[in-house]
Amino acid sequence: MGRRTKTIYTQVKSLVQRARRYGTSKRDDPPELRRVSIYQHNTYDKIWSVGMSFARWIADKKGLRTQMVKITSSDVDGYVRYRKELYDKGEITASTLQADVSALKKIEAMVNHRYGRVDWGIPVERGGRRDKWGIPRKERGKNAPQRGPAYTARQAERIVREVEARCGRLAADALRFCRATGCRLESLVDLGEKGVRASRINIKEGTVTLLEKGGKWRTVKYDPAYQNFMERIVEDARAKGLDGPIFTGLGREKSAAGAPGADKLTAEQMWEEKKKAARYLHRAVKEAAEKEGFTGRGLHGFRKEFAVKRHAEYLREVQSLVQRKDWRGLSERFDMSEQRARDIVKGWTKAGKDAGERRRVSRAMDNAARLRLSKDLGHNRLDVTFAYVPGKNK
């Protein structure tokens, strides 16, 4: 793949950059072009990450200095088994392992498309990959453990204050933004299109638009308690003439002032800055929680805090609409059919002292609140909300 160790990385960089087809509809491309194209930022990031990890492993394995290197199926086999060992130790999840192999298959297709025929021995079907390497199936809830419950409001506030004292306002503001919107880590650390921007914060409507997993956009109403905060960060960004991500500079200094803009960084530098910022925030939260005398749940604890609070708000709204027998409002506000809304209102009215019927209707109301919450979290699935807000019997 190259004459020097560094040219292995250059080859990965060239492949993934030439594969980008941002802004193009995947449906409009023929199948042979889809196999070697990247349409979304998150796909680009994943393939870049796996390619760089594989290149480092190859360089270390072969002790490269000036030699030419040819990637063979045995090299790929060794790397996958190395990653499988990390899974067996509990250091990566089954989902990550599967994504690694899929990314390698994509890179193989890119090599074939650009430079000639290679065969790395990666089965096309997932069943074949399981047979060859013993790659496990994804098990929801087991492969991505949820690292404890949500922070209480008091715990979260203590962490934010301590982070601000130790690391400065920028890091504390990133945590405040997560508390206000339930955003993912990537929104706080990405220097590209996924980064939080002032132009996507609608102060009048009280909403924030985010670009997240799978290249999906979501607009969520932020917590009204953070209205003054949102106004401040928008005003600060405009005063600085900042068109890009608001939280650029995390991990380098206490202020973003003087930090190089994303437009001045290469794709590899942006990736490294993103990882550095993520580690910086994780460490800041962990150390702040320890200083305050309790065990932290990482950044995900803030996202869970948002979810718990928002679920309670939605559940109160559902209950109020049902008690007022406002099935139209229930249908409109919680995106359900009119017949479904009527059934919930009617069931609650007729339940009386029937405990079983009241439990059934209560579950239906809770599910309505959870489904709306799932959209705020960017999931659109009812079941995933229980990882954020456990049921009463959990």
XYZ file of C-alpha atoms in Angstrom:
394
model
C 0.000 0.000 0.000
C 2.988 2.354 0.074
C 6.767 2.826 0.252
C 6.896 4.190 3.795
C 4.933 3.580 6.940
C 3.172 6.919 6.583
C 2.043 6.096 3.050
C -0.200 3.366 4.435
C -2.184 6.122 6.122
C -2.003 8.208 2.957
C -3.538 5.323 1.028
C -6.462 5.072 3.457
C -6.912 8.834 3.293
C -6.955 8.780 -0.495
C -9.441 5.919 -0.687
C -12.014 7.339 1.716
C -11.767 10.884 0.405
C -12.241 9.789 -3.198
C -15.224 7.665 -2.146
C -17.204 10.591 -0.712
C -20.432 11.418 -2.511
C -22.004 13.786 0.009
C -25.230 15.380 -1.152
C -25.889 12.579 -3.657
C -28.888 10.298 -3.330
C -27.836 6.704 -2.814
C -30.962 5.537 -4.625
C -29.858 7.302 -7.801
C -26.551 5.405 -8.030
C -26.155 1.931 -9.559
C -25.291 -0.923 -7.153
C -21.660 -1.132 -8.299
C -21.125 2.531 -7.411
C -22.887 2.218 -4.051
C -20.417 -0.465 -2.966
C -17.495 1.953 -3.263
C -19.159 5.226 -2.217
C -19.630 7.037 1.095
C -22.755 9.151 1.406
C -22.804 10.204 5.068
C -20.375 11.800 7.510
C -20.775 9.072 10.126
C -19.937 6.371 7.545
C -16.878 8.337 6.499
C -15.749 8.632 10.127
C -16.172 4.916 10.787
C -14.362 3.739 7.651
C -11.596 6.279 8.266
C -11.195 5.061 11.860
C -11.093 1.358 10.946
C -8.706 2.017 8.033
C -6.303 3.922 10.265
C -6.508 1.280 12.997
C -5.785 -1.469 10.462
C -2.862 0.529 9.025
C -1.341 0.968 12.515
C -1.725 -2.745 13.202
C -0.073 -3.645 9.888
C 2.786 -1.190 10.469
C 3.451 -2.593 13.952
C 3.165 -6.198 12.795
C 5.539 -5.836 9.846
C 7.885 -3.340 11.486
C 7.647 -1.164 8.403
C 10.282 1.408 7.566
C 10.862 1.574 3.790
C 9.461 -1.735 2.589
C 6.645 -2.113 0.145
C 3.648 -3.801 1.721
C 0.970 -5.923 0.116
C -2.183 -6.619 2.093
C -3.230 -10.260 1.990
C -6.178 -12.222 3.315
C -3.963 -13.512 6.142
C -3.286 -9.910 7.234
C -7.009 -9.183 7.363
C -7.623 -12.477 9.136
C -5.020 -11.576 11.766
C -6.489 -8.123 12.326
C -10.046 -9.418 12.709
C -8.851 -12.041 15.193
C -7.000 -9.303 17.090
C -10.229 -7.293 17.303
C -12.105 -10.456 18.319
C -9.681 -10.845 21.237
C -10.534 -7.302 22.333
C -14.217 -8.255 22.245
C -13.542 -11.393 24.318
C -11.829 -9.165 26.913
C -14.854 -6.870 27.010
C -12.949 -3.902 25.535
C -15.207 -3.499 22.479
C -18.810 -4.522 21.760
C -20.203 -7.011 19.263
C -21.698 -4.087 17.371
C -18.252 -2.471 17.038
C -16.698 -5.731 15.898
C -19.346 -6.218 13.212
C -18.919 -2.628 12.034
C -15.129 -3.137 11.831
C -15.500 -6.087 9.469
C -18.078 -4.256 7.347
C -15.699 -1.287 7.059
C -12.865 -3.574 5.942
C -15.159 -5.077 3.297
C -15.928 -1.554 2.087
C -12.219 -0.696 1.910
C -11.569 -3.911 -0.040
C -14.218 -2.834 -2.571
C -12.587 0.605 -2.826
C -9.177 -0.962 -3.492
C -10.668 -3.163 -6.213
C -12.386 -0.174 -7.773
C -9.347 2.114 -7.747
C -6.248 -0.066 -7.931
C -7.003 -3.543 -9.220
C -8.239 -6.897 -8.018
C -7.567 -8.092 -4.453
C -9.250 -10.764 -2.380
C -9.073 -10.325 1.376
C -11.270 -13.332 2.148
C -14.060 -11.390 3.873
C -17.397 -13.221 3.455
C -20.200 -11.068 2.068
C -22.881 -12.490 4.363
C -22.791 -11.915 8.121
C -23.436 -15.616 8.677
C -20.242 -16.403 6.800
C -18.312 -13.963 8.971
C -19.683 -15.590 12.116
C -18.638 -19.012 10.829
C -15.144 -17.841 9.875
C -14.215 -15.711 12.890
C -16.834 -16.476 15.505
C -18.167 -12.934 15.387
C -21.074 -12.705 17.860
C -24.538 -11.434 17.143
C -25.563 -8.056 18.497
C -27.611 -8.335 21.684
C -29.413 -5.146 22.542
C -28.663 -4.005 26.068
C -25.675 -6.350 26.453
C -23.303 -5.070 23.806
C -23.739 -1.431 24.850
C -24.233 -1.384 28.627
C -25.762 1.852 29.825
C -23.274 2.773 32.570
C -25.694 3.504 35.390
C -28.740 5.711 35.900
C -29.281 9.352 35.038
C -27.718 12.066 37.125
C -30.020 13.847 39.500
C -30.335 17.577 38.801
C -28.199 18.295 41.867
C -25.452 15.882 40.826
C -25.383 17.251 37.286
C -25.156 20.831 38.521
C -22.302 19.973 40.871
C -20.353 18.356 38.027
C -20.903 21.312 35.708
C -19.747 23.813 38.345
C -16.643 21.774 39.091
C -15.815 21.327 35.390
C -16.134 25.075 34.877
C -13.803 25.768 37.795
C -11.221 23.235 36.571
C -11.502 23.454 32.792
C -13.196 26.734 31.947
C -16.513 27.867 30.530
C -16.263 26.136 27.140
C -16.246 22.625 28.624
C -18.982 23.537 31.119
C -21.115 24.992 28.313
C -20.771 21.755 26.343
C -22.226 19.885 29.330
C -24.992 22.463 29.729
C -25.904 22.034 26.080
C -26.138 18.261 26.570
C -28.374 18.751 29.598
C -30.615 21.112 27.639
C -30.987 19.013 24.484
C -30.049 15.409 25.254
C -27.541 15.554 22.389
C -24.949 12.882 21.761
C -21.231 13.361 22.411
C -20.518 13.749 18.706
C -22.539 16.968 18.566
C -20.171 18.487 21.131
C -16.829 17.344 19.713
C -17.305 17.133 15.940
C -15.507 19.849 13.969
C -17.429 19.124 10.777
C -21.060 19.187 9.802
C -22.275 17.414 12.961
C -20.903 20.061 15.317
C -23.361 22.343 17.141
C -23.792 25.658 15.313
C -25.413 28.912 16.385
C -27.320 29.042 13.096
C -29.185 25.863 14.092
C -30.396 27.237 17.416
C -33.797 28.878 17.072
C -34.166 31.140 20.089
C -37.730 32.227 19.229
C -39.033 28.683 18.777
C -36.888 27.229 21.562
C -35.478 24.491 19.322
C -32.132 23.079 18.242
C -31.496 21.171 15.008
C -28.872 18.422 15.223
C -27.208 16.141 12.678
C -26.582 12.777 14.317
C -26.160 9.028 13.775
C -26.875 7.772 10.293
C -26.772 11.272 8.861
C -30.215 11.934 10.361
C -31.399 15.419 11.264
C -33.596 16.013 14.284
C -35.099 19.168 15.695
C -35.760 19.050 19.416
C -37.222 21.575 21.828
C -34.569 22.371 24.364
C -35.305 22.654 28.076
C -36.850 26.139 28.622
C -34.771 26.472 31.801
C -31.771 26.965 29.465
C -33.244 29.839 27.457
C -30.777 32.411 28.837
C -27.909 29.987 28.249
C -28.925 29.429 24.621
C -29.211 33.170 24.038
C -25.751 33.690 25.502
C -23.945 31.064 23.405
C -25.660 32.306 20.219
C -24.681 35.900 20.982
C -21.107 34.845 21.789
C -20.809 32.914 18.515
C -22.129 35.835 16.495
C -19.861 38.304 18.270
C -16.859 36.128 17.339
C -18.102 35.685 13.769
C -18.145 31.936 14.355
C -19.968 30.107 11.565
C -18.652 26.643 12.444
C -19.055 24.419 15.504
C -19.493 26.340 18.760
C -17.392 24.040 20.936
C -14.258 24.051 18.769
C -11.193 24.088 21.023
C -12.183 21.526 23.647
C -9.102 19.848 25.069
C -6.617 22.435 23.849
C -7.204 25.331 26.219
C -9.770 26.890 28.525
C -11.064 29.112 25.747
C -11.753 28.534 22.079
C -10.116 31.872 21.314
C -7.189 31.449 18.960
C -8.005 27.808 18.222
C -7.627 26.937 14.534
C -10.858 26.644 12.615
C -11.982 23.334 11.133
C -11.424 24.740 7.649
C -7.672 24.941 8.405
C -7.365 21.308 9.493
C -6.908 18.228 7.336
C -9.433 15.410 7.636
C -6.946 13.380 9.702
C -6.305 16.334 12.026
C -10.059 16.848 12.459
C -10.433 13.197 13.422
C -7.629 13.434 15.975
C -9.038 16.677 17.414
C -12.443 15.052 17.730
C -11.041 12.074 19.656
C -8.948 14.377 21.837
C -11.972 16.512 22.705
C -14.055 13.424 23.541
C -11.368 12.083 25.885
C -11.020 15.528 27.437
C -14.732 15.800 28.251
C -14.925 12.244 29.584
C -11.943 12.858 31.847
C -13.286 16.232 33.004
C -16.630 14.706 34.000
C -15.013 11.750 35.751
C -12.594 13.901 37.744
C -15.299 16.419 38.651
C -17.608 13.680 39.933
C -14.794 12.179 41.999
C -14.000 15.607 43.437
C -17.657 15.988 44.427
C -17.585 12.609 46.151
C -19.684 10.342 43.941
C -19.211 7.977 41.008
C -19.918 9.607 37.670
C -21.813 8.035 34.790
C -19.895 9.864 32.115
C -21.443 12.168 29.551
C -24.278 9.723 28.939
C -25.588 10.528 32.399
C -26.484 14.033 31.174
C -28.348 12.648 28.163
C -30.228 10.373 30.532
C -30.997 13.302 32.826
C -32.619 15.076 29.868
C -34.567 11.910 28.979
C -35.915 11.388 32.506
C -37.070 14.990 32.790
C -38.612 15.080 29.299
C -40.416 11.755 29.838
C -41.983 13.061 33.040
C -43.166 16.203 31.213
C -44.685 14.202 28.369
C -46.362 11.749 30.729
C -47.975 14.599 32.694
C -49.242 16.078 29.422
C -50.705 12.738 28.292
C -52.428 12.239 31.635
C -53.860 15.753 31.544
C -55.256 15.280 28.033
C -56.797 11.917 28.968
C -58.355 13.274 32.138
C -59.873 16.159 30.137
C -61.105 13.606 27.575
C -59.293 15.564 24.858
C -58.682 12.720 22.431
C -58.096 15.140 19.543
C -55.279 16.870 21.424
C -53.851 13.487 22.381
C -53.880 12.357 18.746
C -52.255 15.552 17.470
C -49.660 16.042 20.201
C -48.522 12.432 20.416
C -48.760 11.368 16.779
C -51.302 8.558 17.177
C -54.444 7.693 15.270
C -57.706 9.234 16.407
C -59.099 5.769 17.073
C -56.162 4.916 19.318
C -56.549 8.201 21.210
C -60.298 7.577 21.672
C -59.623 4.071 22.993
C -57.186 5.388 25.619
C -59.615 8.097 26.790
C -62.530 5.688 26.813
C -60.534 3.005 28.617
C -59.476 5.407 31.355
C -63.041 6.686 31.817
C -64.531 3.199 32.075
C -61.756 1.623 34.141
C -63.155 2.853 37.457
C -61.803 0.692 40.231
C -60.669 -2.065 37.864
C -56.946 -2.152 38.715
C -56.051 -4.358 35.753
C -57.727 -2.040 33.236
C -56.124 1.009 34.818
C -52.700 -0.620 34.505
C -53.378 -1.395 30.845
C -54.378 2.196 30.078
C -51.485 3.552 32.153
C -49.069 1.496 30.051
C -50.657 2.884 26.892
C -50.210 6.448 28.176
C -46.632 5.744 29.225
C -45.876 4.277 25.791
C -47.263 7.392 24.106
C -44.921 9.554 26.181
C -41.977 7.232 25.496
C -42.522 7.153 21.745
C -42.417 10.937 21.607
C -39.350 10.911 23.857
C -37.607 8.449 21.541
C -37.900 10.969 18.704
C -36.360 13.670 20.891
C -33.440 11.308 21.533
C -33.023 10.511 17.838
C -33.996 6.838 18.107
C -37.642 6.537 16.982
C -38.031 3.232 18.848
C -40.053 2.632 21.977
C -37.882 -0.123 23.441
C -34.692 1.948 23.595
C -36.265 4.464 25.985
C -36.161 1.909 28.806
C -32.363 2.158 28.770
C -32.766 5.853 29.626
C -35.926 5.780 31.741
C -36.472 2.362 33.371
C -40.024 1.148 33.841
C -41.485 0.969 37.317
C -40.875 -2.772 37.457
C -37.231 -2.433 36.326
